[in-house]
Amino acid sequence: MRKTVAFVGAAVLTATVAACGGGGGAAGGDSTLTLGESVTATPWDLADASIGPEAQYYQPVYDTLIRLDTKGKATPNLATSWSYDKSRTTLTLKLREGIKFTDGTAVDADAVKKSLTHTRSGSGTAAGQIQDISGVDVVDEHTVAIRLSHPSASLVPALGQVSGMIASPKALDDPKTPVGSGPYRLDTAATTVGTTYTYTRNADYWNAKAFPYDTIVIKYLSDQTARNNALMSGQLDGATLNLNRVKTVKSRGLNVQTYQPGDIEGLYIWDRAGKIVPALGKLKVRQALNHAFDKKAIIKASKTGLGTPTAQLFAKNEEGYAADLDDTYSYDPDKARKLLAEAGYPNGFSVTIPDMSSIFPQEQAALTQSLKDIGIKVTLDNLPSNQIFSSLLAGKYAMSYFKLGATTSWDKVQLQLPKNSTWNPFKYDDPKVDGLLTRIGEASDDDQRAELFQKLNTYVVDQAWNAPWNVMVNAYATAKDVKVTPQPGAQYPPIYNFEPAAG
Amino acid sequence: MLVFLFRRIAAGAVLVVVVATATFLMLSLTGTDVARNILGETATRDAVTAKSQELGLDQPLAERYWHWVQHAVQGDLGTSWFTGDSVNQSLTDTLPVTLSVVLAGLLIAAVLSVLLGTAAALRGGWVDRLVQIGAVLGTAVPSFLIALVLAVTLAVRLGWLPATGYVAMDVSGIDWLRSITLPAVSLAVGATAATAMQVRGALVDVLRADFVRTLRSRGLNTRSVVFRHALRNAAPPALTVLALQFIGLIGGAVVVEKVFGLPGIGTLANSAAVRGDAPVLLGTVVVTVVIVVAVNLLLDIAYGWLNPKVRVS
């Protein structure tokens, strides 16, 4: 008897395997868009929201005041128009009329005020982006005025991202489920928190034709292999891709988009004043470091050739980018050694850097080798990968491999240049940079601001604050029948940039 | 028997407390700046300080531990630092996934190992050698490699089964079975190899025993001797190995869940460990230890019931 049971069990298993042959849940051709995410969702409470790849979880539900288009330009959305006052510290926005949250509450000036103030009060990265807001005033039912503590070039772009998302006042404090005025609403019955999120159309959405899909499903898959397998077997319509998988996935006939989210990687020199490694306080030494890297070879080895050699702060589509700056420092180890000698270090110097080979093996190897080639003695310090941030921020290392990006040029410089910025761990201060930053914040027209950004960029490159080598490239794969347009400043393409492929 | 049970349960409880405390201490002493990891590299210093206070990280270690214990004994394991999800809910969501895969893997291993072990013991010769070679290979090849090969060939190339994802049993029984088949098979290979050898060895011993010779001399046919009598006597050692395999499979599930994108407890523990999400990690550790203790307890009871001598010692 026992034998029979066992055989039946085995037979059932085999039968199922055979019977269900031929494709599982392929998402092609219908009106469902299924995306894979490499990060888990952050809480629905916008005060705790993150602004990176996590944004995709929020985009279906929460509409933003402003919509950034595929070039990163601000266009009307919940706000139909906006303008600054003369001092550039008050931004007045006109709101679209007749819009309602999915709980029936009106999207009016009161709701916008409550939502923005609530987000700002939190400690998430979305809150961090709008810390310059000192208050929000209700001018009339459809007009709000946002006051700033000082002029900021990043407010308008921030209102086009998670920081500018508006949640219903009724669900602000403890949103078990998100309530917004976006194109979709969360289908809680078809959602498993932390794994699969399903969104269905909000029938009352004002701009429904901008969203071609009836249903959006976002699946969290932490593992790159799992994401690739899901993509290639048709379980996903879109997911990020490791650069070393681009060829394989393309050869399978899937669409692959590469784009620059704006992250700059390379050797970051933290101790520019030479506090713990005196050599780094000398300009010639920092310039020598810039001549040490064979950027093309490094990009080829570590990024399968996908990337752009760089020497500057900004990527191509960012404000302040200047193409000619990239030629400032050529790969020239002889010149590097000569510069070191001129600076008084003919035999190089010693430096301890964190060993990041557990997360960036090729990058770390390239860095170490290039430094050794110009006579610098490198000691690698081993530390767990989740302690790298805190050790760097604590000023433990004079320099290291790093990559840094931000949604706008303004955010990017605010993050690393001023004395008290986060990624200036040694609090290096330069009055010339401070002066330029103040003028950029106050600049009223775009051309003037772009020119000032270029000036700042040129100065920082000449002073060799860092030795960047690559403008990083991200790859995003989509199914054959799905087209996506990436967006500058966004790590993952926003959901409104997905559409069925023609033909 | 009651005293015996009570002693085992008490020992299990002590183990849970020790492991939980050790995990808590290790998590607290690594010096990771959790608040910075939560908020990312673009967050300001003030935001990081605020987050630290919000999580209570500025309080003394002993106080934080006591706070956690107080809630844990009431069945509340806290909320994730990163997602704000309740740890209890996360465990309720992930545990069925892991148990489905592990139990299915165990079932496959049990069936296959009895078939293979019996065949090897009875037939001998090339069948025996083939099974033995297979067993060595099955033990040597890590389950993640098997998982990768299965995923790429059967799921991606041939499309017979889903490459990733889990479907709950109450949503669709057949999809549930489809979603756990490949992961379960990946896990089953190693367990089958180990158990099949155990069955083979035990059966060979039993078949040499006096009572088998007696049965044979009475004219019973081989099938009846093997399936009615010999296998029953060879079962206990095989069961022990299988029970031990269960604990091993929970460990192996971490990797297999990753390859198949299954939202199981292994994936949960893994991402919590990488990020330093202490409440989630503590929760998964406690639950896993409780399961292991429970399985051992059941095994002990089974033995105690079968063999009264165990109860006394």
PDB file of N, CA, C and O in Angstrom, chain B residues 69-122:
ATOM      1  N   VAL B  69      12.816  41.953  23.643  1.00  0.00           N
ATOM      2  CA  VAL B  69      12.376  40.732  24.319  1.00  0.00           C
ATOM      3  C   VAL B  69      10.939  40.885  24.817  1.00  0.00           C
ATOM      4  O   VAL B  69      10.096  40.002  24.610  1.00  0.00           O
ATOM      5  N   GLN B  70      10.649  42.038  25.433  1.00  0.00           N
ATOM      6  CA  GLN B  70       9.306  42.278  25.956  1.00  0.00           C
ATOM      7  C   GLN B  70       8.246  42.090  24.877  1.00  0.00           C
ATOM      8  O   GLN B  70       7.194  41.490  25.113  1.00  0.00           O
ATOM      9  N   HIS B  71       8.542  42.642  23.687  1.00  0.00           N
ATOM     10  CA  HIS B  71       7.562  42.508  22.611  1.00  0.00           C
ATOM     11  C   HIS B  71       7.555  41.107  22.028  1.00  0.00           C
ATOM     12  O   HIS B  71       6.504  40.583  21.688  1.00  0.00           O
ATOM     13  N   ALA B  72       8.755  40.509  21.926  1.00  0.00           N
ATOM     14  CA  ALA B  72       8.866  39.198  21.291  1.00  0.00           C
ATOM     15  C   ALA B  72       8.088  38.138  22.068  1.00  0.00           C
ATOM     16  O   ALA B  72       7.410  37.302  21.468  1.00  0.00           O
ATOM     17  N   VAL B  73       8.161  38.186  23.416  1.00  0.00           N
ATOM     18  CA  VAL B  73       7.449  37.166  24.188  1.00  0.00           C
ATOM     19  C   VAL B  73       5.937  37.318  24.041  1.00  0.00           C
ATOM     20  O   VAL B  73       5.181  36.371  24.239  1.00  0.00           O
ATOM     21  N   GLN B  74       5.500  38.521  23.666  1.00  0.00           N
ATOM     22  CA  GLN B  74       4.057  38.705  23.416  1.00  0.00           C
ATOM     23  C   GLN B  74       3.701  38.384  21.965  1.00  0.00           C
ATOM     24  O   GLN B  74       2.591  38.648  21.510  1.00  0.00           O
ATOM     25  N   GLY B  75       4.694  37.898  21.228  1.00  0.00           N
ATOM     26  CA  GLY B  75       4.411  37.511  19.843  1.00  0.00           C
ATOM     27  C   GLY B  75       4.559  38.635  18.847  1.00  0.00           C
ATOM     28  O   GLY B  75       4.181  38.494  17.696  1.00  0.00           O
ATOM     29  N   ASP B  76       5.105  39.768  19.280  1.00  0.00           N
ATOM     30  CA  ASP B  76       5.288  40.887  18.351  1.00  0.00           C
ATOM     31  C   ASP B  76       6.777  41.035  18.040  1.00  0.00           C
ATOM     32  O   ASP B  76       7.568  41.409  18.903  1.00  0.00           O
ATOM     33  N   LEU B  77       7.149  40.737  16.819  1.00  0.00           N
ATOM     34  CA  LEU B  77       8.574  40.766  16.459  1.00  0.00           C
ATOM     35  C   LEU B  77       8.997  42.100  15.855  1.00  0.00           C
ATOM     36  O   LEU B  77      10.085  42.222  15.297  1.00  0.00           O
ATOM     37  N   GLY B  78       8.145  43.109  15.944  1.00  0.00           N
ATOM     38  CA  GLY B  78       8.538  44.440  15.498  1.00  0.00           C
ATOM     39  C   GLY B  78       8.271  44.693  14.028  1.00  0.00           C
ATOM     40  O   GLY B  78       7.559  43.937  13.361  1.00  0.00           O
ATOM     41  N   THR B  79       8.861  45.785  13.521  1.00  0.00           N
ATOM     42  CA  THR B  79       8.674  46.137  12.117  1.00  0.00           C
ATOM     43  C   THR B  79      10.030  46.332  11.454  1.00  0.00           C
ATOM     44  O   THR B  79      11.004  46.681  12.103  1.00  0.00           O
ATOM     45  N   SER B  80      10.066  46.102  10.156  1.00  0.00           N
ATOM     46  CA  SER B  80      11.307  46.259   9.399  1.00  0.00           C
ATOM     47  C   SER B  80      11.778  47.705   9.424  1.00  0.00           C
ATOM     48  O   SER B  80      10.981  48.621   9.278  1.00  0.00           O
ATOM     49  N   TRP B  81      13.069  47.900   9.584  1.00  0.00           N
ATOM     50  CA  TRP B  81      13.620  49.251   9.576  1.00  0.00           C
ATOM     51  C   TRP B  81      13.593  49.852   8.179  1.00  0.00           C
ATOM     52  O   TRP B  81      13.588  51.046   8.004  1.00  0.00           O
ATOM     53  N   PHE B  82      13.626  49.005   7.176  1.00  0.00           N
ATOM     54  CA  PHE B  82      13.744  49.511   5.813  1.00  0.00           C
ATOM     55  C   PHE B  82      12.404  49.718   5.136  1.00  0.00           C
ATOM     56  O   PHE B  82      12.205  50.682   4.427  1.00  0.00           O
ATOM     57  N   THR B  83      11.468  48.780   5.337  1.00  0.00           N
ATOM     58  CA  THR B  83      10.208  48.874   4.605  1.00  0.00           C
ATOM     59  C   THR B  83       9.036  49.246   5.500  1.00  0.00           C
ATOM     60  O   THR B  83       7.974  49.595   5.006  1.00  0.00           O
ATOM     61  N   GLY B  84       9.219  49.162   6.808  1.00  0.00           N
ATOM     62  CA  GLY B  84       8.120  49.473   7.708  1.00  0.00           C
ATOM     63  C   GLY B  84       7.078  48.353   7.775  1.00  0.00           C
ATOM     64  O   GLY B  84       6.053  48.500   8.420  1.00  0.00           O
ATOM     65  N   ASP B  85       7.327  47.225   7.094  1.00  0.00           N
ATOM     66  CA  ASP B  85       6.384  46.112   7.143  1.00  0.00           C
ATOM     67  C   ASP B  85       6.511  45.400   8.485  1.00  0.00           C
ATOM     68  O   ASP B  85       7.591  45.345   9.067  1.00  0.00           O
ATOM     69  N   SER B  86       5.411  44.827   8.949  1.00  0.00           N
ATOM     70  CA  SER B  86       5.458  44.082  10.202  1.00  0.00           C
ATOM     71  C   SER B  86       6.216  42.776   9.985  1.00  0.00           C
ATOM     72  O   SER B  86       6.021  42.086   8.986  1.00  0.00           O
ATOM     73  N   VAL B  87       7.107  42.460  10.922  1.00  0.00           N
ATOM     74  CA  VAL B  87       7.934  41.253  10.779  1.00  0.00           C
ATOM     75  C   VAL B  87       7.035  40.017  10.831  1.00  0.00           C
ATOM     76  O   VAL B  87       7.222  39.069  10.072  1.00  0.00           O
ATOM     77  N   ASN B  88       6.023  40.043  11.724  1.00  0.00           N
ATOM     78  CA  ASN B  88       5.099  38.909  11.812  1.00  0.00           C
ATOM     79  C   ASN B  88       4.462  38.639  10.462  1.00  0.00           C
ATOM     80  O   ASN B  88       4.383  37.500  10.010  1.00  0.00           O
ATOM     81  N   GLN B  89       3.998  39.712   9.813  1.00  0.00           N
ATOM     82  CA  GLN B  89       3.340  39.556   8.519  1.00  0.00           C
ATOM     83  C   GLN B  89       4.320  39.000   7.481  1.00  0.00           C
ATOM     84  O   GLN B  89       3.985  38.097   6.727  1.00  0.00           O
ATOM     85  N   SER B  90       5.551  39.550   7.482  1.00  0.00           N
ATOM     86  CA  SER B  90       6.548  39.071   6.526  1.00  0.00           C
ATOM     87  C   SER B  90       6.807  37.586   6.712  1.00  0.00           C
ATOM     88  O   SER B  90       6.923  36.841   5.747  1.00  0.00           O
ATOM     89  N   LEU B  91       6.875  37.156   7.984  1.00  0.00           N
ATOM     90  CA  LEU B  91       7.133  35.746   8.248  1.00  0.00           C
ATOM     91  C   LEU B  91       5.945  34.894   7.813  1.00  0.00           C
ATOM     92  O   LEU B  91       6.103  33.828   7.235  1.00  0.00           O
ATOM     93  N   THR B  92       4.734  35.409   8.071  1.00  0.00           N
ATOM     94  CA  THR B  92       3.534  34.674   7.655  1.00  0.00           C
ATOM     95  C   THR B  92       3.501  34.534   6.141  1.00  0.00           C
ATOM     96  O   THR B  92       3.050  33.528   5.606  1.00  0.00           O
ATOM     97  N   ASP B  93       3.989  35.567   5.430  1.00  0.00           N
ATOM     98  CA  ASP B  93       3.998  35.513   3.967  1.00  0.00           C
ATOM     99  C   ASP B  93       5.072  34.581   3.420  1.00  0.00           C
ATOM    100  O   ASP B  93       4.870  33.902   2.414  1.00  0.00           O
ATOM    101  N   THR B  94       6.243  34.578   4.073  1.00  0.00           N
ATOM    102  CA  THR B  94       7.381  33.870   3.486  1.00  0.00           C
ATOM    103  C   THR B  94       7.487  32.408   3.927  1.00  0.00           C
ATOM    104  O   THR B  94       7.980  31.580   3.178  1.00  0.00           O
ATOM    105  N   LEU B  95       7.027  32.120   5.140  1.00  0.00           N
ATOM    106  CA  LEU B  95       7.196  30.769   5.670  1.00  0.00           C
ATOM    107  C   LEU B  95       6.530  29.683   4.797  1.00  0.00           C
ATOM    108  O   LEU B  95       7.156  28.654   4.516  1.00  0.00           O
ATOM    109  N   PRO B  96       5.280  29.901   4.339  1.00  0.00           N
ATOM    110  CA  PRO B  96       4.654  28.875   3.486  1.00  0.00           C
ATOM    111  C   PRO B  96       5.464  28.590   2.220  1.00  0.00           C
ATOM    112  O   PRO B  96       5.497  27.450   1.758  1.00  0.00           O
ATOM    113  N   VAL B  97       6.116  29.612   1.684  1.00  0.00           N
ATOM    114  CA  VAL B  97       6.902  29.428   0.465  1.00  0.00           C
ATOM    115  C   VAL B  97       8.039  28.454   0.736  1.00  0.00           C
ATOM    116  O   VAL B  97       8.212  27.452   0.037  1.00  0.00           O
ATOM    117  N   THR B  98       8.810  28.750   1.788  1.00  0.00           N
ATOM    118  CA  THR B  98       9.953  27.907   2.116  1.00  0.00           C
ATOM    119  C   THR B  98       9.507  26.497   2.499  1.00  0.00           C
ATOM    120  O   THR B  98      10.077  25.507   2.047  1.00  0.00           O
ATOM    121  N   LEU B  99       8.460  26.414   3.325  1.00  0.00           N
ATOM    122  CA  LEU B  99       8.001  25.095   3.751  1.00  0.00           C
ATOM    123  C   LEU B  99       7.494  24.286   2.569  1.00  0.00           C
ATOM    124  O   LEU B  99       7.742  23.089   2.475  1.00  0.00           O
ATOM    125  N   SER B 100       6.794  24.942   1.631  1.00  0.00           N
ATOM    126  CA  SER B 100       6.321  24.226   0.434  1.00  0.00           C
ATOM    127  C   SER B 100       7.484  23.600  -0.297  1.00  0.00           C
ATOM    128  O   SER B 100       7.460  22.411  -0.642  1.00  0.00           O
ATOM    129  N   VAL B 101       8.510  24.417  -0.538  1.00  0.00           N
ATOM    130  CA  VAL B 101       9.657  23.941  -1.314  1.00  0.00           C
ATOM    131  C   VAL B 101      10.403  22.849  -0.556  1.00  0.00           C
ATOM    132  O   VAL B 101      10.731  21.792  -1.108  1.00  0.00           O
ATOM    133  N   VAL B 102      10.637  23.086   0.726  1.00  0.00           N
ATOM    134  CA  VAL B 102      11.418  22.127   1.516  1.00  0.00           C
ATOM    135  C   VAL B 102      10.660  20.811   1.683  1.00  0.00           C
ATOM    136  O   VAL B 102      11.225  19.727   1.501  1.00  0.00           O
ATOM    137  N   LEU B 103       9.365  20.900   1.991  1.00  0.00           N
ATOM    138  CA  LEU B 103       8.597  19.668   2.197  1.00  0.00           C
ATOM    139  C   LEU B 103       8.433  18.893   0.884  1.00  0.00           C
ATOM    140  O   LEU B 103       8.541  17.672   0.859  1.00  0.00           O
ATOM    141  N   ALA B 104       8.211  19.629  -0.219  1.00  0.00           N
ATOM    142  CA  ALA B 104       8.110  18.946  -1.509  1.00  0.00           C
ATOM    143  C   ALA B 104       9.439  18.286  -1.850  1.00  0.00           C
ATOM    144  O   ALA B 104       9.468  17.151  -2.345  1.00  0.00           O
ATOM    145  N   GLY B 105      10.533  19.003  -1.572  1.00  0.00           N
ATOM    146  CA  GLY B 105      11.867  18.447  -1.817  1.00  0.00           C
ATOM    147  C   GLY B 105      12.075  17.188  -0.998  1.00  0.00           C
ATOM    148  O   GLY B 105      12.609  16.185  -1.477  1.00  0.00           O
ATOM    149  N   LEU B 106      11.610  17.248   0.244  1.00  0.00           N
ATOM    150  CA  LEU B 106      11.755  16.107   1.159  1.00  0.00           C
ATOM    151  C   LEU B 106      10.943  14.913   0.660  1.00  0.00           C
ATOM    152  O   LEU B 106      11.405  13.774   0.699  1.00  0.00           O
ATOM    153  N   LEU B 107       9.734  15.198   0.171  1.00  0.00           N
ATOM    154  CA  LEU B 107       8.864  14.132  -0.335  1.00  0.00           C
ATOM    155  C   LEU B 107       9.510  13.449  -1.545  1.00  0.00           C
ATOM    156  O   LEU B 107       9.572  12.218  -1.615  1.00  0.00           O
ATOM    157  N   ILE B 108       9.998  14.286  -2.460  1.00  0.00           N
ATOM    158  CA  ILE B 108      10.666  13.723  -3.640  1.00  0.00           C
ATOM    159  C   ILE B 108      11.855  12.872  -3.205  1.00  0.00           C
ATOM    160  O   ILE B 108      12.048  11.749  -3.674  1.00  0.00           O
ATOM    161  N   ALA B 109      12.639  13.416  -2.275  1.00  0.00           N
ATOM    162  CA  ALA B 109      13.829  12.711  -1.800  1.00  0.00           C
ATOM    163  C   ALA B 109      13.435  11.391  -1.162  1.00  0.00           C
ATOM    164  O   ALA B 109      14.075  10.353  -1.388  1.00  0.00           O
ATOM    165  N   ALA B 110      12.358  11.391  -0.367  1.00  0.00           N
ATOM    166  CA  ALA B 110      11.934  10.171   0.328  1.00  0.00           C
ATOM    167  C   ALA B 110      11.556   9.098  -0.684  1.00  0.00           C
ATOM    168  O   ALA B 110      12.017   7.953  -0.606  1.00  0.00           O
ATOM    169  N   VAL B 111      10.730   9.488  -1.667  1.00  0.00           N
ATOM    170  CA  VAL B 111      10.265   8.507  -2.659  1.00  0.00           C
ATOM    171  C   VAL B 111      11.436   7.974  -3.468  1.00  0.00           C
ATOM    172  O   VAL B 111      11.638   6.752  -3.584  1.00  0.00           O
ATOM    173  N   LEU B 112      12.224   8.877  -3.999  1.00  0.00           N
ATOM    174  CA  LEU B 112      13.328   8.463  -4.862  1.00  0.00           C
ATOM    175  C   LEU B 112      14.355   7.638  -4.108  1.00  0.00           C
ATOM    176  O   LEU B 112      14.880   6.647  -4.627  1.00  0.00           O
ATOM    177  N   SER B 113      14.660   8.041  -2.875  1.00  0.00           N
ATOM    178  CA  SER B 113      15.731   7.344  -2.169  1.00  0.00           C
ATOM    179  C   SER B 113      15.305   5.922  -1.824  1.00  0.00           C
ATOM    180  O   SER B 113      16.118   5.002  -1.859  1.00  0.00           O
ATOM    181  N   VAL B 114      14.023   5.725  -1.509  1.00  0.00           N
ATOM    182  CA  VAL B 114      13.552   4.365  -1.228  1.00  0.00           C
ATOM    183  C   VAL B 114      13.637   3.520  -2.507  1.00  0.00           C
ATOM    184  O   VAL B 114      14.151   2.398  -2.494  1.00  0.00           O
ATOM    185  N   LEU B 115      13.193   4.108  -3.634  1.00  0.00           N
ATOM    186  CA  LEU B 115      13.240   3.368  -4.901  1.00  0.00           C
ATOM    187  C   LEU B 115      14.675   3.010  -5.275  1.00  0.00           C
ATOM    188  O   LEU B 115      15.001   1.855  -5.552  1.00  0.00           O
ATOM    189  N   LEU B 116      15.542   4.039  -5.252  1.00  0.00           N
ATOM    190  CA  LEU B 116      16.923   3.830  -5.682  1.00  0.00           C
ATOM    191  C   LEU B 116      17.667   2.921  -4.707  1.00  0.00           C
ATOM    192  O   LEU B 116      18.394   2.008  -5.113  1.00  0.00           O
ATOM    193  N   GLY B 117      17.481   3.174  -3.406  1.00  0.00           N
ATOM    194  CA  GLY B 117      18.168   2.395  -2.378  1.00  0.00           C
ATOM    195  C   GLY B 117      17.779   0.933  -2.457  1.00  0.00           C
ATOM    196  O   GLY B 117      18.621   0.032  -2.379  1.00  0.00           O
ATOM    197  N   THR B 118      16.471   0.693  -2.630  1.00  0.00           N
ATOM    198  CA  THR B 118      15.983  -0.686  -2.721  1.00  0.00           C
ATOM    199  C   THR B 118      16.534  -1.377  -3.968  1.00  0.00           C
ATOM    200  O   THR B 118      17.016  -2.515  -3.911  1.00  0.00           O
ATOM    201  N   ALA B 119      16.475  -0.656  -5.079  1.00  0.00           N
ATOM    202  CA  ALA B 119      16.977  -1.229  -6.324  1.00  0.00           C
ATOM    203  C   ALA B 119      18.442  -1.599  -6.184  1.00  0.00           C
ATOM    204  O   ALA B 119      18.858  -2.700  -6.573  1.00  0.00           O
ATOM    205  N   ALA B 120      19.221  -0.699  -5.581  1.00  0.00           N
ATOM    206  CA  ALA B 120      20.653  -0.948  -5.431  1.00  0.00           C
ATOM    207  C   ALA B 120      20.901  -2.153  -4.546  1.00  0.00           C
ATOM    208  O   ALA B 120      21.750  -3.001  -4.838  1.00  0.00           O
ATOM    209  N   ALA B 121      20.132  -2.269  -3.432  1.00  0.00           N
ATOM    210  CA  ALA B 121      20.354  -3.358  -2.488  1.00  0.00           C
ATOM    211  C   ALA B 121      19.932  -4.701  -3.072  1.00  0.00           C
ATOM    212  O   ALA B 121      20.588  -5.712  -2.859  1.00  0.00           O
ATOM    213  N   LEU B 122      18.818  -4.696  -3.824  1.00  0.00           N
ATOM    214  CA  LEU B 122      18.294  -5.964  -4.333  1.00  0.00           C
ATOM    215  C   LEU B 122      19.035  -6.451  -5.566  1.00  0.00           C
ATOM    216  O   LEU B 122      19.411  -7.608  -5.657  1.00  0.00           O
TER     217      LEU B 122
END
